[in-house]
Amino acid sequence: MSILDEAATLAGTGPVCDACLGRVYADRSFGLTNAERGRSLRVALGLETDVEPESVDVADCWVCEGESGRFDEWAERCVDAVGDVEFERYQVGTRAPPLVEENEALLREEAGLDADAGEAFKSEFNREVGKRVGRLTDTEVDFGRPDVQFLLDVADDSVETTVNSAFVYGRYRKLERDIPQTEWPCRECDGSGRQGRQPCDHCGGSGYLYDRSVEQLVAPVVLDVMDGTEALFHGA
C-alpha cells in the first residue's frame, strides 16, 4: 500500500488533525512540522482524487482530542511558571494522556502500520512546545543538564518546573589560622547553641566551634546575589 493509500485510510477513521496525520510519517522528509506533513498528504490526496482537500479542525481530532492545537498556550504557561528566574538552557518533557497514546496505536492499527510508526505524541509535544519556549525566552534547549526543566502533564493540565542548582567556582587565599573551610557545628549541642534551656558551655551558645568559616563568609553573599534559597559549600 502506498503512502497516499495509507493516508486515505488514516483520514477515513474519523476527524484526524493535520498534526496527528503527519506524525505517522514524522520520519519522512526534513524541515517540515507534522502539521505540514499532514496538510501536504491531504493536498496530494485531493490532487489524486480531484476533490477539494479535506480540512479538519484540531479541536475535533479524535486522536489528540485537540491538544495538538495548544502548543503556543503550553509554551506561555511554561514561561509564566518559571517566573523571574534567569536561565540560559532548558528542557521540556511531556506526560501524555493514556487515552491519547491508546488512540495513536488504534490509528496506526487501522492502516496496518507498526504501533511506533513515525513518532509519539509526547515527542512532538516536547519539540513544538520547546521551540516556542526558546523563542519566548531567547534561550537554548539542553538535553544534558539544563538550568530549568518543564514537565507538561497534559492529562492533569499542569506544568511542573524544576530549577536546577547553579554552580559557582572560585579560589581564595587563606591568610590566617583558625578559619575552617566549612561551618563546624558544635558536637555537644548539635549546632543548636543550647543545652536544655541554657546556652551551650562548649560553644558559648553560638552553635559553632569557630565563629567564622569560609563558607559562612562566602555563601550568604552568593545567596543574596543569586536570590537563592539554599547553599552548599564544598572546599577541596
PDB file of N, CA and C in Angstrom, residues 116-169:
ATOM      1  N   ASP A 116       4.594   1.920  16.501  1.00  0.00           N
ATOM      2  CA  ASP A 116       5.533   3.018  16.735  1.00  0.00           C
ATOM      3  C   ASP A 116       5.916   3.739  15.447  1.00  0.00           C
ATOM      4  N   ALA A 117       5.098   3.614  14.411  1.00  0.00           N
ATOM      5  CA  ALA A 117       5.390   4.293  13.145  1.00  0.00           C
ATOM      6  C   ALA A 117       5.426   5.805  13.356  1.00  0.00           C
ATOM      7  N   GLY A 118       6.390   6.460  12.734  1.00  0.00           N
ATOM      8  CA  GLY A 118       6.514   7.910  12.886  1.00  0.00           C
ATOM      9  C   GLY A 118       7.120   8.261  14.231  1.00  0.00           C
ATOM     10  N   GLU A 119       6.433   9.075  14.987  1.00  0.00           N
ATOM     11  CA  GLU A 119       6.899   9.421  16.329  1.00  0.00           C
ATOM     12  C   GLU A 119       5.715   9.521  17.275  1.00  0.00           C
ATOM     13  N   ALA A 120       6.008   9.486  18.553  1.00  0.00           N
ATOM     14  CA  ALA A 120       4.963   9.522  19.570  1.00  0.00           C
ATOM     15  C   ALA A 120       4.457  10.951  19.787  1.00  0.00           C
ATOM     16  N   PHE A 121       3.249  11.034  20.276  1.00  0.00           N
ATOM     17  CA  PHE A 121       2.625  12.325  20.590  1.00  0.00           C
ATOM     18  C   PHE A 121       3.511  13.162  21.503  1.00  0.00           C
ATOM     19  N   LYS A 122       4.056  12.532  22.552  1.00  0.00           N
ATOM     20  CA  LYS A 122       4.832  13.308  23.524  1.00  0.00           C
ATOM     21  C   LYS A 122       6.136  13.828  22.933  1.00  0.00           C
ATOM     22  N   SER A 123       6.694  13.121  21.949  1.00  0.00           N
ATOM     23  CA  SER A 123       7.923  13.602  21.312  1.00  0.00           C
ATOM     24  C   SER A 123       7.657  14.889  20.541  1.00  0.00           C
ATOM     25  N   GLU A 124       6.558  14.899  19.800  1.00  0.00           N
ATOM     26  CA  GLU A 124       6.203  16.116  19.075  1.00  0.00           C
ATOM     27  C   GLU A 124       5.880  17.245  20.047  1.00  0.00           C
ATOM     28  N   PHE A 125       5.189  16.918  21.124  1.00  0.00           N
ATOM     29  CA  PHE A 125       4.821  17.931  22.111  1.00  0.00           C
ATOM     30  C   PHE A 125       6.071  18.562  22.718  1.00  0.00           C
ATOM     31  N   ASN A 126       7.047  17.718  23.073  1.00  0.00           N
ATOM     32  CA  ASN A 126       8.304  18.232  23.625  1.00  0.00           C
ATOM     33  C   ASN A 126       8.955  19.220  22.662  1.00  0.00           C
ATOM     34  N   ARG A 127       9.023  18.823  21.404  1.00  0.00           N
ATOM     35  CA  ARG A 127       9.725  19.637  20.407  1.00  0.00           C
ATOM     36  C   ARG A 127       8.985  20.936  20.106  1.00  0.00           C
ATOM     37  N   GLU A 128       7.687  20.839  19.836  1.00  0.00           N
ATOM     38  CA  GLU A 128       6.938  22.024  19.421  1.00  0.00           C
ATOM     39  C   GLU A 128       6.784  23.039  20.549  1.00  0.00           C
ATOM     40  N   VAL A 129       6.505  22.556  21.753  1.00  0.00           N
ATOM     41  CA  VAL A 129       6.426  23.481  22.891  1.00  0.00           C
ATOM     42  C   VAL A 129       7.817  24.017  23.209  1.00  0.00           C
ATOM     43  N   GLY A 130       8.814  23.133  23.129  1.00  0.00           N
ATOM     44  CA  GLY A 130      10.182  23.547  23.417  1.00  0.00           C
ATOM     45  C   GLY A 130      10.664  24.648  22.494  1.00  0.00           C
ATOM     46  N   LYS A 131      10.385  24.538  21.201  1.00  0.00           N
ATOM     47  CA  LYS A 131      10.799  25.576  20.252  1.00  0.00           C
ATOM     48  C   LYS A 131      10.176  26.918  20.616  1.00  0.00           C
ATOM     49  N   ARG A 132       8.947  26.878  21.023  1.00  0.00           N
ATOM     50  CA  ARG A 132       8.242  28.115  21.362  1.00  0.00           C
ATOM     51  C   ARG A 132       8.777  28.725  22.660  1.00  0.00           C
ATOM     52  N   VAL A 133       9.111  27.875  23.628  1.00  0.00           N
ATOM     53  CA  VAL A 133       9.703  28.379  24.873  1.00  0.00           C
ATOM     54  C   VAL A 133      11.027  29.078  24.569  1.00  0.00           C
ATOM     55  N   GLY A 134      11.819  28.475  23.689  1.00  0.00           N
ATOM     56  CA  GLY A 134      13.095  29.073  23.314  1.00  0.00           C
ATOM     57  C   GLY A 134      12.929  30.436  22.675  1.00  0.00           C
ATOM     58  N   ARG A 135      11.936  30.557  21.804  1.00  0.00           N
ATOM     59  CA  ARG A 135      11.703  31.847  21.141  1.00  0.00           C
ATOM     60  C   ARG A 135      11.204  32.898  22.127  1.00  0.00           C
ATOM     61  N   LEU A 136      10.350  32.481  23.050  1.00  0.00           N
ATOM     62  CA  LEU A 136       9.785  33.432  24.008  1.00  0.00           C
ATOM     63  C   LEU A 136      10.816  33.932  25.016  1.00  0.00           C
ATOM     64  N   THR A 137      11.791  33.094  25.340  1.00  0.00           N
ATOM     65  CA  THR A 137      12.753  33.437  26.392  1.00  0.00           C
ATOM     66  C   THR A 137      14.160  33.705  25.864  1.00  0.00           C
ATOM     67  N   ASP A 138      14.361  33.520  24.561  1.00  0.00           N
ATOM     68  CA  ASP A 138      15.685  33.695  23.950  1.00  0.00           C
ATOM     69  C   ASP A 138      16.719  32.805  24.638  1.00  0.00           C
ATOM     70  N   THR A 139      16.348  31.546  24.847  1.00  0.00           N
ATOM     71  CA  THR A 139      17.232  30.571  25.481  1.00  0.00           C
ATOM     72  C   THR A 139      17.366  29.353  24.575  1.00  0.00           C
ATOM     73  N   GLU A 140      18.236  28.417  24.977  1.00  0.00           N
ATOM     74  CA  GLU A 140      18.502  27.245  24.153  1.00  0.00           C
ATOM     75  C   GLU A 140      18.134  25.962  24.887  1.00  0.00           C
ATOM     76  N   VAL A 141      17.702  24.970  24.119  1.00  0.00           N
ATOM     77  CA  VAL A 141      17.371  23.678  24.702  1.00  0.00           C
ATOM     78  C   VAL A 141      18.660  22.940  25.052  1.00  0.00           C
ATOM     79  N   ASP A 142      18.620  22.168  26.130  1.00  0.00           N
ATOM     80  CA  ASP A 142      19.777  21.405  26.586  1.00  0.00           C
ATOM     81  C   ASP A 142      19.269  20.053  27.067  1.00  0.00           C
ATOM     82  N   PHE A 143      19.709  18.976  26.395  1.00  0.00           N
ATOM     83  CA  PHE A 143      19.240  17.644  26.761  1.00  0.00           C
ATOM     84  C   PHE A 143      20.140  16.980  27.799  1.00  0.00           C
ATOM     85  N   GLY A 144      21.152  17.713  28.271  1.00  0.00           N
ATOM     86  CA  GLY A 144      22.034  17.185  29.303  1.00  0.00           C
ATOM     87  C   GLY A 144      21.565  17.598  30.682  1.00  0.00           C
ATOM     88  N   ARG A 145      22.115  18.712  31.162  1.00  0.00           N
ATOM     89  CA  ARG A 145      21.708  19.233  32.473  1.00  0.00           C
ATOM     90  C   ARG A 145      21.299  20.694  32.310  1.00  0.00           C
ATOM     91  N   PRO A 146      20.050  20.942  31.972  1.00  0.00           N
ATOM     92  CA  PRO A 146      19.586  22.319  31.754  1.00  0.00           C
ATOM     93  C   PRO A 146      19.435  23.084  33.064  1.00  0.00           C
ATOM     94  N   ASP A 147      19.322  24.394  32.943  1.00  0.00           N
ATOM     95  CA  ASP A 147      19.077  25.224  34.124  1.00  0.00           C
ATOM     96  C   ASP A 147      17.657  25.005  34.648  1.00  0.00           C
ATOM     97  N   VAL A 148      16.725  24.844  33.712  1.00  0.00           N
ATOM     98  CA  VAL A 148      15.311  24.694  34.072  1.00  0.00           C
ATOM     99  C   VAL A 148      14.706  23.527  33.297  1.00  0.00           C
ATOM    100  N   GLN A 149      13.895  22.740  33.974  1.00  0.00           N
ATOM    101  CA  GLN A 149      13.178  21.645  33.329  1.00  0.00           C
ATOM    102  C   GLN A 149      11.675  21.847  33.511  1.00  0.00           C
ATOM    103  N   PHE A 150      10.947  21.672  32.417  1.00  0.00           N
ATOM    104  CA  PHE A 150       9.491  21.778  32.454  1.00  0.00           C
ATOM    105  C   PHE A 150       8.896  20.402  32.176  1.00  0.00           C
ATOM    106  N   LEU A 151       7.963  19.986  32.993  1.00  0.00           N
ATOM    107  CA  LEU A 151       7.236  18.747  32.748  1.00  0.00           C
ATOM    108  C   LEU A 151       5.771  19.099  32.527  1.00  0.00           C
ATOM    109  N   LEU A 152       5.292  18.824  31.326  1.00  0.00           N
ATOM    110  CA  LEU A 152       3.913  19.138  30.968  1.00  0.00           C
ATOM    111  C   LEU A 152       3.052  17.900  31.189  1.00  0.00           C
ATOM    112  N   ASP A 153       2.170  17.975  32.142  1.00  0.00           N
ATOM    113  CA  ASP A 153       1.238  16.873  32.392  1.00  0.00           C
ATOM    114  C   ASP A 153      -0.061  17.234  31.683  1.00  0.00           C
ATOM    115  N   VAL A 154      -0.220  16.706  30.480  1.00  0.00           N
ATOM    116  CA  VAL A 154      -1.353  17.097  29.642  1.00  0.00           C
ATOM    117  C   VAL A 154      -2.675  16.643  30.247  1.00  0.00           C
ATOM    118  N   ALA A 155      -2.697  15.446  30.807  1.00  0.00           N
ATOM    119  CA  ALA A 155      -3.938  14.931  31.391  1.00  0.00           C
ATOM    120  C   ALA A 155      -4.385  15.775  32.581  1.00  0.00           C
ATOM    121  N   ASP A 156      -3.429  16.172  33.426  1.00  0.00           N
ATOM    122  CA  ASP A 156      -3.750  16.982  34.606  1.00  0.00           C
ATOM    123  C   ASP A 156      -3.779  18.470  34.298  1.00  0.00           C
ATOM    124  N   ASP A 157      -3.389  18.828  33.066  1.00  0.00           N
ATOM    125  CA  ASP A 157      -3.372  20.228  32.644  1.00  0.00           C
ATOM    126  C   ASP A 157      -2.504  21.071  33.584  1.00  0.00           C
ATOM    127  N   SER A 158      -1.277  20.581  33.837  1.00  0.00           N
ATOM    128  CA  SER A 158      -0.394  21.285  34.765  1.00  0.00           C
ATOM    129  C   SER A 158       1.036  21.329  34.234  1.00  0.00           C
ATOM    130  N   VAL A 159       1.793  22.310  34.718  1.00  0.00           N
ATOM    131  CA  VAL A 159       3.204  22.461  34.369  1.00  0.00           C
ATOM    132  C   VAL A 159       4.029  22.354  35.642  1.00  0.00           C
ATOM    133  N   GLU A 160       4.937  21.386  35.682  1.00  0.00           N
ATOM    134  CA  GLU A 160       5.852  21.243  36.815  1.00  0.00           C
ATOM    135  C   GLU A 160       7.206  21.815  36.404  1.00  0.00           C
ATOM    136  N   THR A 161       7.754  22.675  37.245  1.00  0.00           N
ATOM    137  CA  THR A 161       9.019  23.338  36.926  1.00  0.00           C
ATOM    138  C   THR A 161      10.088  22.960  37.939  1.00  0.00           C
ATOM    139  N   THR A 162      11.243  22.559  37.443  1.00  0.00           N
ATOM    140  CA  THR A 162      12.384  22.249  38.297  1.00  0.00           C
ATOM    141  C   THR A 162      13.537  23.171  37.920  1.00  0.00           C
ATOM    142  N   VAL A 163      13.980  23.968  38.880  1.00  0.00           N
ATOM    143  CA  VAL A 163      15.121  24.854  38.657  1.00  0.00           C
ATOM    144  C   VAL A 163      16.346  24.184  39.269  1.00  0.00           C
ATOM    145  N   ASN A 164      17.269  23.765  38.434  1.00  0.00           N
ATOM    146  CA  ASN A 164      18.456  23.073  38.919  1.00  0.00           C
ATOM    147  C   ASN A 164      19.432  24.047  39.574  1.00  0.00           C
ATOM    148  N   SER A 165      20.267  23.507  40.434  1.00  0.00           N
ATOM    149  CA  SER A 165      21.217  24.333  41.175  1.00  0.00           C
ATOM    150  C   SER A 165      22.244  24.972  40.249  1.00  0.00           C
ATOM    151  N   ALA A 166      22.694  26.150  40.649  1.00  0.00           N
ATOM    152  CA  ALA A 166      23.773  26.834  39.928  1.00  0.00           C
ATOM    153  C   ALA A 166      25.082  26.546  40.658  1.00  0.00           C
ATOM    154  N   PHE A 167      26.148  26.326  39.903  1.00  0.00           N
ATOM    155  CA  PHE A 167      27.455  26.051  40.487  1.00  0.00           C
ATOM    156  C   PHE A 167      28.349  27.282  40.335  1.00  0.00           C
ATOM    157  N   VAL A 168      28.951  27.685  41.433  1.00  0.00           N
ATOM    158  CA  VAL A 168      29.860  28.834  41.421  1.00  0.00           C
ATOM    159  C   VAL A 168      31.247  28.337  41.819  1.00  0.00           C
ATOM    160  N   TYR A 169      32.221  28.557  40.952  1.00  0.00           N
ATOM    161  CA  TYR A 169      33.583  28.097  41.212  1.00  0.00           C
ATOM    162  C   TYR A 169      34.485  29.289  41.495  1.00  0.00           C
TER     163      TYR A 169
END
